[in-house]
PDB file of C-alpha atoms in Angstrom:
ATOM      1  CA  MET H   1      87.398  54.456 133.540  1.00  0.00           C
ATOM      2  CA  SER H   2      90.101  56.833 134.731  1.00  0.00           C
ATOM      3  CA  ARG H   3      89.939  60.539 133.966  1.00  0.00           C
ATOM      4  CA  ILE H   4      93.200  60.239 132.025  1.00  0.00           C
ATOM      5  CA  ARG H   5      91.815  57.508 129.790  1.00  0.00           C
ATOM      6  CA  GLN H   6      88.600  59.463 129.276  1.00  0.00           C
ATOM      7  CA  THR H   7      90.603  62.524 128.272  1.00  0.00           C
ATOM      8  CA  PHE H   8      92.456  60.633 125.556  1.00  0.00           C
ATOM      9  CA  GLU H   9      89.382  58.746 124.346  1.00  0.00           C
ATOM     10  CA  LYS H  10      87.520  62.021 123.887  1.00  0.00           C
ATOM     11  CA  ALA H  11      90.356  63.330 121.747  1.00  0.00           C
ATOM     12  CA  ALA H  12      89.087  61.801 118.492  1.00  0.00           C
ATOM     13  CA  GLY H  13      92.602  61.789 117.053  1.00  0.00           C
ATOM     14  CA  LYS H  14      93.531  65.257 118.276  1.00  0.00           C
ATOM     15  CA  PRO H  15      96.648  65.369 120.485  1.00  0.00           C
ATOM     16  CA  ARG H  16      96.085  66.478 124.061  1.00  0.00           C
ATOM     17  CA  PHE H  17      97.960  69.269 125.848  1.00  0.00           C
ATOM     18  CA  ILE H  18      99.634  68.576 129.193  1.00  0.00           C
ATOM     19  CA  ALA H  19     100.941  71.493 131.238  1.00  0.00           C
ATOM     20  CA  TYR H  20     103.580  71.048 133.932  1.00  0.00           C
ATOM     21  CA  ILE H  21     103.964  73.408 136.865  1.00  0.00           C
ATOM     22  CA  CYS H  22     105.731  73.094 140.186  1.00  0.00           C
ATOM     23  CA  ALA H  23     103.028  72.847 142.846  1.00  0.00           C
ATOM     24  CA  LEU H  24     102.945  75.628 145.465  1.00  0.00           C
ATOM     25  CA  ASP H  25     105.241  77.917 143.466  1.00  0.00           C
ATOM     26  CA  PRO H  26     105.591  80.668 144.592  1.00  0.00           C
ATOM     27  CA  ASP H  27     103.001  79.944 147.305  1.00  0.00           C
ATOM     28  CA  ALA H  28      99.856  77.879 147.821  1.00  0.00           C
ATOM     29  CA  ALA H  29      97.277  80.556 147.005  1.00  0.00           C
ATOM     30  CA  THR H  30      98.998  81.700 143.825  1.00  0.00           C
ATOM     31  CA  SER H  31      99.592  78.108 142.713  1.00  0.00           C
ATOM     32  CA  LEU H  32      95.869  77.381 142.899  1.00  0.00           C
ATOM     33  CA  GLU H  33      95.150  80.405 140.713  1.00  0.00           C
ATOM     34  CA  VAL H  34      97.816  79.230 138.273  1.00  0.00           C
ATOM     35  CA  CYS H  35      96.036  75.884 138.006  1.00  0.00           C
ATOM     36  CA  ARG H  36      92.693  77.614 137.568  1.00  0.00           C
ATOM     37  CA  THR H  37      94.163  79.749 134.788  1.00  0.00           C
ATOM     38  CA  LEU H  38      95.698  76.759 132.980  1.00  0.00           C
ATOM     39  CA  ILE H  39      92.357  74.984 133.034  1.00  0.00           C
ATOM     40  CA  LYS H  40      90.551  78.096 131.804  1.00  0.00           C
ATOM     41  CA  ALA H  41      93.066  78.403 128.960  1.00  0.00           C
ATOM     42  CA  GLY H  42      92.263  74.855 127.814  1.00  0.00           C
ATOM     43  CA  VAL H  43      94.900  72.417 129.079  1.00  0.00           C
ATOM     44  CA  ASP H  44      93.758  68.787 129.080  1.00  0.00           C
ATOM     45  CA  ILE H  45      95.929  67.424 131.923  1.00  0.00           C
ATOM     46  CA  ILE H  46      97.872  69.162 134.686  1.00  0.00           C
ATOM     47  CA  GLU H  47     101.168  67.704 135.812  1.00  0.00           C
ATOM     48  CA  LEU H  48     102.082  68.908 139.295  1.00  0.00           C
ATOM     49  CA  GLY H  49     105.722  68.773 140.256  1.00  0.00           C
ATOM     50  CA  VAL H  50     106.038  67.911 143.950  1.00  0.00           C
ATOM     51  CA  PRO H  51     108.692  70.251 145.402  1.00  0.00           C
ATOM     52  CA  PHE H  52     111.813  68.289 146.261  1.00  0.00           C
ATOM     53  CA  SER H  53     115.262  69.338 147.451  1.00  0.00           C
ATOM     54  CA  ASP H  54     117.163  67.262 144.872  1.00  0.00           C
ATOM     55  CA  PRO H  55     115.174  67.353 141.614  1.00  0.00           C
ATOM     56  CA  LEU H  56     117.739  65.517 139.508  1.00  0.00           C
ATOM     57  CA  ALA H  57     115.655  65.339 136.315  1.00  0.00           C
ATOM     58  CA  ASP H  58     114.954  69.061 136.281  1.00  0.00           C
ATOM     59  CA  GLY H  59     116.827  71.900 134.661  1.00  0.00           C
ATOM     60  CA  LYS H  60     117.474  75.292 136.227  1.00  0.00           C
ATOM     61  CA  THR H  61     113.995  76.739 135.684  1.00  0.00           C
ATOM     62  CA  ASN H  62     112.208  73.891 137.438  1.00  0.00           C
ATOM     63  CA  GLN H  63     114.887  73.582 140.126  1.00  0.00           C
ATOM     64  CA  LEU H  64     114.381  77.230 141.051  1.00  0.00           C
ATOM     65  CA  ALA H  65     110.606  76.691 141.126  1.00  0.00           C
ATOM     66  CA  ALA H  66     111.059  73.875 143.639  1.00  0.00           C
ATOM     67  CA  GLU H  67     113.352  76.098 145.705  1.00  0.00           C
ATOM     68  CA  ARG H  68     110.744  78.881 145.792  1.00  0.00           C
ATOM     69  CA  ALA H  69     108.020  76.484 146.843  1.00  0.00           C
ATOM     70  CA  LEU H  70     110.154  74.892 149.557  1.00  0.00           C
ATOM     71  CA  ALA H  71     111.211  78.319 150.827  1.00  0.00           C
ATOM     72  CA  ALA H  72     107.513  79.139 151.199  1.00  0.00           C
ATOM     73  CA  GLY H  73     107.070  76.031 153.353  1.00  0.00           C
ATOM     74  CA  ALA H  74     105.715  73.575 150.783  1.00  0.00           C
ATOM     75  CA  THR H  75     105.142  69.974 151.898  1.00  0.00           C
ATOM     76  CA  PRO H  76     103.835  66.881 150.055  1.00  0.00           C
ATOM     77  CA  ASP H  77     100.632  67.061 152.100  1.00  0.00           C
ATOM     78  CA  GLN H  78     100.074  70.634 150.935  1.00  0.00           C
ATOM     79  CA  VAL H  79     100.413  69.430 147.343  1.00  0.00           C
ATOM     80  CA  LEU H  80      97.513  67.054 148.008  1.00  0.00           C
ATOM     81  CA  ASP H  81      95.557  69.945 149.511  1.00  0.00           C
ATOM     82  CA  LEU H  82      96.137  71.781 146.232  1.00  0.00           C
ATOM     83  CA  VAL H  83      94.713  68.822 144.317  1.00  0.00           C
ATOM     84  CA  ARG H  84      91.646  68.818 146.584  1.00  0.00           C
ATOM     85  CA  SER H  85      91.137  72.487 145.836  1.00  0.00           C
ATOM     86  CA  ILE H  86      91.360  71.810 142.087  1.00  0.00           C
ATOM     87  CA  ARG H  87      88.780  69.059 142.486  1.00  0.00           C
ATOM     88  CA  SER H  88      86.338  71.572 143.977  1.00  0.00           C
ATOM     89  CA  PHE H  89      85.927  73.186 140.554  1.00  0.00           C
ATOM     90  CA  SER H  90      87.394  70.877 137.898  1.00  0.00           C
ATOM     91  CA  GLU H  91      87.627  67.261 136.752  1.00  0.00           C
ATOM     92  CA  VAL H  92      90.762  67.889 134.680  1.00  0.00           C
ATOM     93  CA  PRO H  93      93.157  64.961 135.315  1.00  0.00           C
ATOM     94  CA  VAL H  94      96.049  65.668 137.677  1.00  0.00           C
ATOM     95  CA  VAL H  95      99.349  63.783 137.558  1.00  0.00           C
ATOM     96  CA  LEU H  96     101.965  64.027 140.301  1.00  0.00           C
ATOM     97  CA  TYR H  97     105.548  64.347 139.043  1.00  0.00           C
ATOM     98  CA  THR H  98     107.599  63.245 142.017  1.00  0.00           C
ATOM     99  CA  TYR H  99     110.687  61.471 143.357  1.00  0.00           C
ATOM    100  CA  TYR H 100     110.851  58.176 145.185  1.00  0.00           C
ATOM    101  CA  ASN H 101     112.285  59.576 148.423  1.00  0.00           C
ATOM    102  CA  LEU H 102     109.007  61.403 148.987  1.00  0.00           C
ATOM    103  CA  VAL H 103     106.987  58.257 148.303  1.00  0.00           C
ATOM    104  CA  TYR H 104     109.204  55.983 150.396  1.00  0.00           C
ATOM    105  CA  ASN H 105     109.265  58.392 153.332  1.00  0.00           C
ATOM    106  CA  LYS H 106     105.479  58.233 153.673  1.00  0.00           C
ATOM    107  CA  GLY H 107     105.242  54.541 152.785  1.00  0.00           C
ATOM    108  CA  VAL H 108     104.271  53.495 149.261  1.00  0.00           C
ATOM    109  CA  GLU H 109     100.769  52.277 150.125  1.00  0.00           C
ATOM    110  CA  ASN H 110     100.076  55.305 152.315  1.00  0.00           C
ATOM    111  CA  TYR H 111     101.351  57.731 149.677  1.00  0.00           C
ATOM    112  CA  VAL H 112      99.229  56.292 146.894  1.00  0.00           C
ATOM    113  CA  ALA H 113      96.139  55.997 149.103  1.00  0.00           C
ATOM    114  CA  ALA H 114      96.474  59.627 150.153  1.00  0.00           C
ATOM    115  CA  ALA H 115      96.929  60.699 146.533  1.00  0.00           C
ATOM    116  CA  GLN H 116      93.819  58.813 145.479  1.00  0.00           C
ATOM    117  CA  ASN H 117      91.831  60.335 148.341  1.00  0.00           C
ATOM    118  CA  ALA H 118      92.862  63.824 147.240  1.00  0.00           C
ATOM    119  CA  GLY H 119      91.790  63.253 143.646  1.00  0.00           C
ATOM    120  CA  VAL H 120      95.089  62.468 141.927  1.00  0.00           C
ATOM    121  CA  ASP H 121      94.755  60.514 138.674  1.00  0.00           C
ATOM    122  CA  GLY H 122      98.325  59.476 137.911  1.00  0.00           C
ATOM    123  CA  ILE H 123     101.767  59.337 139.475  1.00  0.00           C
ATOM    124  CA  LEU H 124     105.108  59.586 137.697  1.00  0.00           C
ATOM    125  CA  VAL H 125     108.054  58.712 139.948  1.00  0.00           C
ATOM    126  CA  LEU H 126     111.049  60.095 138.084  1.00  0.00           C
ATOM    127  CA  ASP H 127     113.765  58.002 139.686  1.00  0.00           C
ATOM    128  CA  LEU H 128     111.953  54.670 140.150  1.00  0.00           C
ATOM    129  CA  PRO H 129     113.134  52.097 137.584  1.00  0.00           C
ATOM    130  CA  PRO H 130     110.602  49.481 136.458  1.00  0.00           C
ATOM    131  CA  GLU H 131     112.704  46.670 137.937  1.00  0.00           C
ATOM    132  CA  GLU H 132     112.080  48.126 141.405  1.00  0.00           C
ATOM    133  CA  SER H 133     108.518  49.345 140.931  1.00  0.00           C
ATOM    134  CA  ASP H 134     106.426  46.286 141.872  1.00  0.00           C
ATOM    135  CA  GLU H 135     105.285  47.728 145.201  1.00  0.00           C
ATOM    136  CA  MET H 136     104.341  51.002 143.543  1.00  0.00           C
ATOM    137  CA  THR H 137     102.568  49.186 140.713  1.00  0.00           C
ATOM    138  CA  THR H 138     100.505  47.127 143.138  1.00  0.00           C
ATOM    139  CA  ALA H 139      99.553  50.183 145.197  1.00  0.00           C
ATOM    140  CA  CYS H 140      98.524  52.148 142.108  1.00  0.00           C
ATOM    141  CA  LYS H 141      96.364  49.282 140.853  1.00  0.00           C
ATOM    142  CA  ASN H 142      94.774  48.901 144.293  1.00  0.00           C
ATOM    143  CA  HIS H 143      93.790  52.559 144.348  1.00  0.00           C
ATOM    144  CA  GLY H 144      92.886  53.098 140.699  1.00  0.00           C
ATOM    145  CA  ILE H 145      95.742  55.473 139.949  1.00  0.00           C
ATOM    146  CA  ASP H 146      97.636  55.389 136.668  1.00  0.00           C
ATOM    147  CA  GLN H 147     101.351  54.704 136.959  1.00  0.00           C
ATOM    148  CA  ILE H 148     103.234  56.638 134.326  1.00  0.00           C
ATOM    149  CA  PHE H 149     106.739  55.758 133.194  1.00  0.00           C
ATOM    150  CA  LEU H 150     109.421  57.649 131.307  1.00  0.00           C
ATOM    151  CA  ILE H 151     111.168  56.446 128.164  1.00  0.00           C
ATOM    152  CA  ALA H 152     114.242  58.378 127.055  1.00  0.00           C
ATOM    153  CA  PRO H 153     116.123  58.732 123.739  1.00  0.00           C
ATOM    154  CA  THR H 154     118.877  56.633 125.287  1.00  0.00           C
ATOM    155  CA  THR H 155     116.545  53.767 126.258  1.00  0.00           C
ATOM    156  CA  PRO H 156     117.554  50.615 124.333  1.00  0.00           C
ATOM    157  CA  GLU H 157     114.699  49.298 122.207  1.00  0.00           C
ATOM    158  CA  SER H 158     115.017  45.931 123.957  1.00  0.00           C
ATOM    159  CA  ARG H 159     114.207  47.617 127.274  1.00  0.00           C
ATOM    160  CA  ILE H 160     111.028  49.378 126.163  1.00  0.00           C
ATOM    161  CA  PRO H 161     108.682  46.371 126.764  1.00  0.00           C
ATOM    162  CA  LEU H 162     109.911  46.175 130.367  1.00  0.00           C
ATOM    163  CA  ILE H 163     108.971  49.817 130.900  1.00  0.00           C
ATOM    164  CA  THR H 164     105.580  49.675 129.198  1.00  0.00           C
ATOM    165  CA  ARG H 165     104.503  46.390 130.815  1.00  0.00           C
ATOM    166  CA  ASN H 166     103.124  47.911 134.022  1.00  0.00           C
ATOM    167  CA  ALA H 167     102.448  51.404 132.713  1.00  0.00           C
ATOM    168  CA  SER H 168      98.983  52.901 132.495  1.00  0.00           C
ATOM    169  CA  GLY H 169      97.478  56.274 131.607  1.00  0.00           C
ATOM    170  CA  PHE H 170     100.116  57.272 129.085  1.00  0.00           C
ATOM    171  CA  ILE H 171     103.811  56.898 128.364  1.00  0.00           C
ATOM    172  CA  TYR H 172     105.967  59.968 128.881  1.00  0.00           C
ATOM    173  CA  TYR H 173     108.569  60.103 126.121  1.00  0.00           C
ATOM    174  CA  VAL H 174     111.487  62.389 126.967  1.00  0.00           C
ATOM    175  CA  SER H 175     112.317  63.760 123.552  1.00  0.00           C
ATOM    176  CA  ARG H 176     115.748  65.155 124.453  1.00  0.00           C
ATOM    177  CA  GLU H 177     118.719  63.913 126.438  1.00  0.00           C
ATOM    178  CA  GLY H 178     119.494  65.743 129.657  1.00  0.00           C
ATOM    179  CA  VAL H 179     117.238  67.667 132.021  1.00  0.00           C
ATOM    180  CA  THR H 180     114.109  69.750 131.519  1.00  0.00           C
ATOM    181  CA  GLY H 181     114.384  73.143 129.849  1.00  0.00           C
ATOM    182  CA  GLU H 182     113.480  75.109 126.749  1.00  0.00           C
ATOM    183  CA  ARG H 183     115.231  74.187 123.484  1.00  0.00           C
ATOM    184  CA  SER H 184     115.476  75.968 120.154  1.00  0.00           C
ATOM    185  CA  ASP H 185     114.520  72.959 118.046  1.00  0.00           C
ATOM    186  CA  VAL H 186     112.691  69.640 118.131  1.00  0.00           C
ATOM    187  CA  ALA H 187     114.447  66.277 118.229  1.00  0.00           C
ATOM    188  CA  LYS H 188     114.927  64.860 114.733  1.00  0.00           C
ATOM    189  CA  ASP H 189     114.294  61.202 115.550  1.00  0.00           C
ATOM    190  CA  LEU H 190     110.795  61.481 117.050  1.00  0.00           C
ATOM    191  CA  ALA H 191     109.098  59.392 114.385  1.00  0.00           C
ATOM    192  CA  THR H 192     111.508  56.485 114.789  1.00  0.00           C
ATOM    193  CA  ARG H 193     111.540  56.549 118.579  1.00  0.00           C
ATOM    194  CA  VAL H 194     107.779  56.839 118.968  1.00  0.00           C
ATOM    195  CA  ALA H 195     107.240  54.023 116.459  1.00  0.00           C
ATOM    196  CA  ALA H 196     109.472  51.776 118.577  1.00  0.00           C
ATOM    197  CA  ILE H 197     107.348  52.498 121.647  1.00  0.00           C
ATOM    198  CA  ARG H 198     104.088  51.875 119.794  1.00  0.00           C
ATOM    199  CA  LYS H 199     105.266  48.348 118.963  1.00  0.00           C
ATOM    200  CA  THR H 200     104.989  47.460 122.663  1.00  0.00           C
ATOM    201  CA  THR H 201     101.915  49.338 123.930  1.00  0.00           C
ATOM    202  CA  ASP H 202      98.551  50.767 122.963  1.00  0.00           C
ATOM    203  CA  LEU H 203      98.856  53.507 125.582  1.00  0.00           C
ATOM    204  CA  PRO H 204      98.902  57.124 124.419  1.00  0.00           C
ATOM    205  CA  ILE H 205     102.353  58.663 124.170  1.00  0.00           C
ATOM    206  CA  GLY H 206     103.010  62.116 125.568  1.00  0.00           C
ATOM    207  CA  ILE H 207     106.127  63.893 124.360  1.00  0.00           C
ATOM    208  CA  GLY H 208     107.925  66.465 126.492  1.00  0.00           C
ATOM    209  CA  PHE H 209     111.206  68.197 127.400  1.00  0.00           C
ATOM    210  CA  GLY H 210     112.225  71.317 125.508  1.00  0.00           C
ATOM    211  CA  ILE H 211     108.921  72.350 123.899  1.00  0.00           C
ATOM    212  CA  SER H 212     108.302  76.083 124.196  1.00  0.00           C
ATOM    213  CA  ASN H 213     106.352  77.516 121.252  1.00  0.00           C
ATOM    214  CA  ALA H 214     103.422  76.762 118.962  1.00  0.00           C
ATOM    215  CA  ASP H 215     105.606  75.659 116.059  1.00  0.00           C
ATOM    216  CA  GLN H 216     107.353  73.085 118.240  1.00  0.00           C
ATOM    217  CA  VAL H 217     103.967  71.943 119.569  1.00  0.00           C
ATOM    218  CA  ARG H 218     102.823  71.487 115.962  1.00  0.00           C
ATOM    219  CA  GLN H 219     105.883  69.420 115.053  1.00  0.00           C
ATOM    220  CA  VAL H 220     105.667  67.187 118.119  1.00  0.00           C
ATOM    221  CA  ALA H 221     101.921  66.681 117.705  1.00  0.00           C
ATOM    222  CA  LEU H 222     102.582  64.942 114.380  1.00  0.00           C
ATOM    223  CA  HIS H 223     104.087  62.034 116.312  1.00  0.00           C
ATOM    224  CA  GLY H 224     102.545  61.909 119.786  1.00  0.00           C
ATOM    225  CA  ASP H 225      99.146  61.695 121.430  1.00  0.00           C
ATOM    226  CA  ALA H 226      99.964  64.529 123.829  1.00  0.00           C
ATOM    227  CA  VAL H 227     102.379  67.437 123.957  1.00  0.00           C
ATOM    228  CA  ILE H 228     103.888  68.209 127.372  1.00  0.00           C
ATOM    229  CA  VAL H 229     105.112  71.734 128.126  1.00  0.00           C
ATOM    230  CA  GLY H 230     106.711  72.759 131.398  1.00  0.00           C
ATOM    231  CA  SER H 231     109.699  75.088 131.622  1.00  0.00           C
ATOM    232  CA  SER H 232     108.289  77.838 129.407  1.00  0.00           C
ATOM    233  CA  ILE H 233     105.186  77.934 131.620  1.00  0.00           C
ATOM    234  CA  VAL H 234     107.153  77.763 134.880  1.00  0.00           C
ATOM    235  CA  LYS H 235     109.375  80.609 133.685  1.00  0.00           C
ATOM    236  CA  ILE H 236     106.354  82.918 133.544  1.00  0.00           C
ATOM    237  CA  VAL H 237     105.615  82.144 137.185  1.00  0.00           C
ATOM    238  CA  GLU H 238     109.219  83.006 138.010  1.00  0.00           C
ATOM    239  CA  GLN H 239     109.262  86.238 136.024  1.00  0.00           C
ATOM    240  CA  HIS H 240     106.044  87.588 137.538  1.00  0.00           C
ATOM    241  CA  ALA H 241     106.087  86.030 141.009  1.00  0.00           C
ATOM    242  CA  SER H 242     105.665  89.454 142.636  1.00  0.00           C
ATOM    243  CA  ASP H 243     102.742  90.443 140.375  1.00  0.00           C
ATOM    244  CA  PRO H 244     100.139  87.636 140.318  1.00  0.00           C
ATOM    245  CA  ASN H 245      97.699  89.495 138.064  1.00  0.00           C
ATOM    246  CA  THR H 246     100.302  89.953 135.338  1.00  0.00           C
ATOM    247  CA  MET H 247     101.470  86.374 135.885  1.00  0.00           C
ATOM    248  CA  LEU H 248      98.027  84.892 135.335  1.00  0.00           C
ATOM    249  CA  ALA H 249      97.267  87.026 132.278  1.00  0.00           C
ATOM    250  CA  THR H 250     100.627  86.142 130.742  1.00  0.00           C
ATOM    251  CA  LEU H 251     100.137  82.442 131.515  1.00  0.00           C
ATOM    252  CA  GLU H 252      96.741  82.361 129.877  1.00  0.00           C
ATOM    253  CA  ALA H 253      98.060  84.084 126.763  1.00  0.00           C
ATOM    254  CA  LYS H 254     101.065  81.734 126.596  1.00  0.00           C
ATOM    255  CA  VAL H 255      98.995  78.575 126.902  1.00  0.00           C
ATOM    256  CA  ARG H 256      96.487  79.762 124.312  1.00  0.00           C
ATOM    257  CA  SER H 257      99.358  80.500 121.911  1.00  0.00           C
ATOM    258  CA  LEU H 258     100.821  77.016 122.502  1.00  0.00           C
ATOM    259  CA  LEU H 259      97.413  75.435 121.900  1.00  0.00           C
ATOM    260  CA  GLU H 260      97.336  77.060 118.465  1.00  0.00           C
ATOM    261  CA  GLY H 261      99.932  74.446 117.530  1.00  0.00           C
ATOM    262  CA  LEU H 262      97.252  71.774 117.918  1.00  0.00           C
ATOM    263  CA  GLN H 263      94.767  73.443 115.574  1.00  0.00           C
TER     264      GLN H 263
END
């Protein structure tokens, strides 16, 4: 049984908390301490953004994080080194949030095999449509890695079964149109959209994009099996990049406050 599945099965009806950060932002050593802090604060799954020069699904906050990491010399192989370091002290599931150019450049089978060897539990390829994902699906199944797919508010209901057919781990529901980033409110149609997804799959549904405070976490948790928070966490890394001690203390406090929304 995969670590992701175990994490949801242990939940006993309580939604899980998934934290997104850009790997290696602002540098490798600090990024490892960020991961350690998130785990200490109580996150259930870590989603590592693989730094990429054209992160088309990401808003300004996450774009700048990728730029900082790349400026510090980040490579996909170093992201896997980060996962190995996490595995030295934690079994918290790790999902790679990446783009297909990075996978294709290494070779799909090689990329997935290397991810599995490092201790990765799931891979979400942002710009890989299900119609073109057979090679990735086969590689993930061969190496016991969950393949996670996105469903958006604009996804026609007739298309949802195509997306969920080869998915595993969980479904990532993008609750808002557009790119990542903090929002002042929660989408109004969550109940309807999540119900449409549940008609086609028994997989847990994680809901993300725009969630930034405990009240929003509480609202989203009424509908999903996991709440995914990214930009508001990444922003703390940005604001305190020159002062790691303050960064880590602020991160821990922020995550603990977000987790209050699941109480």
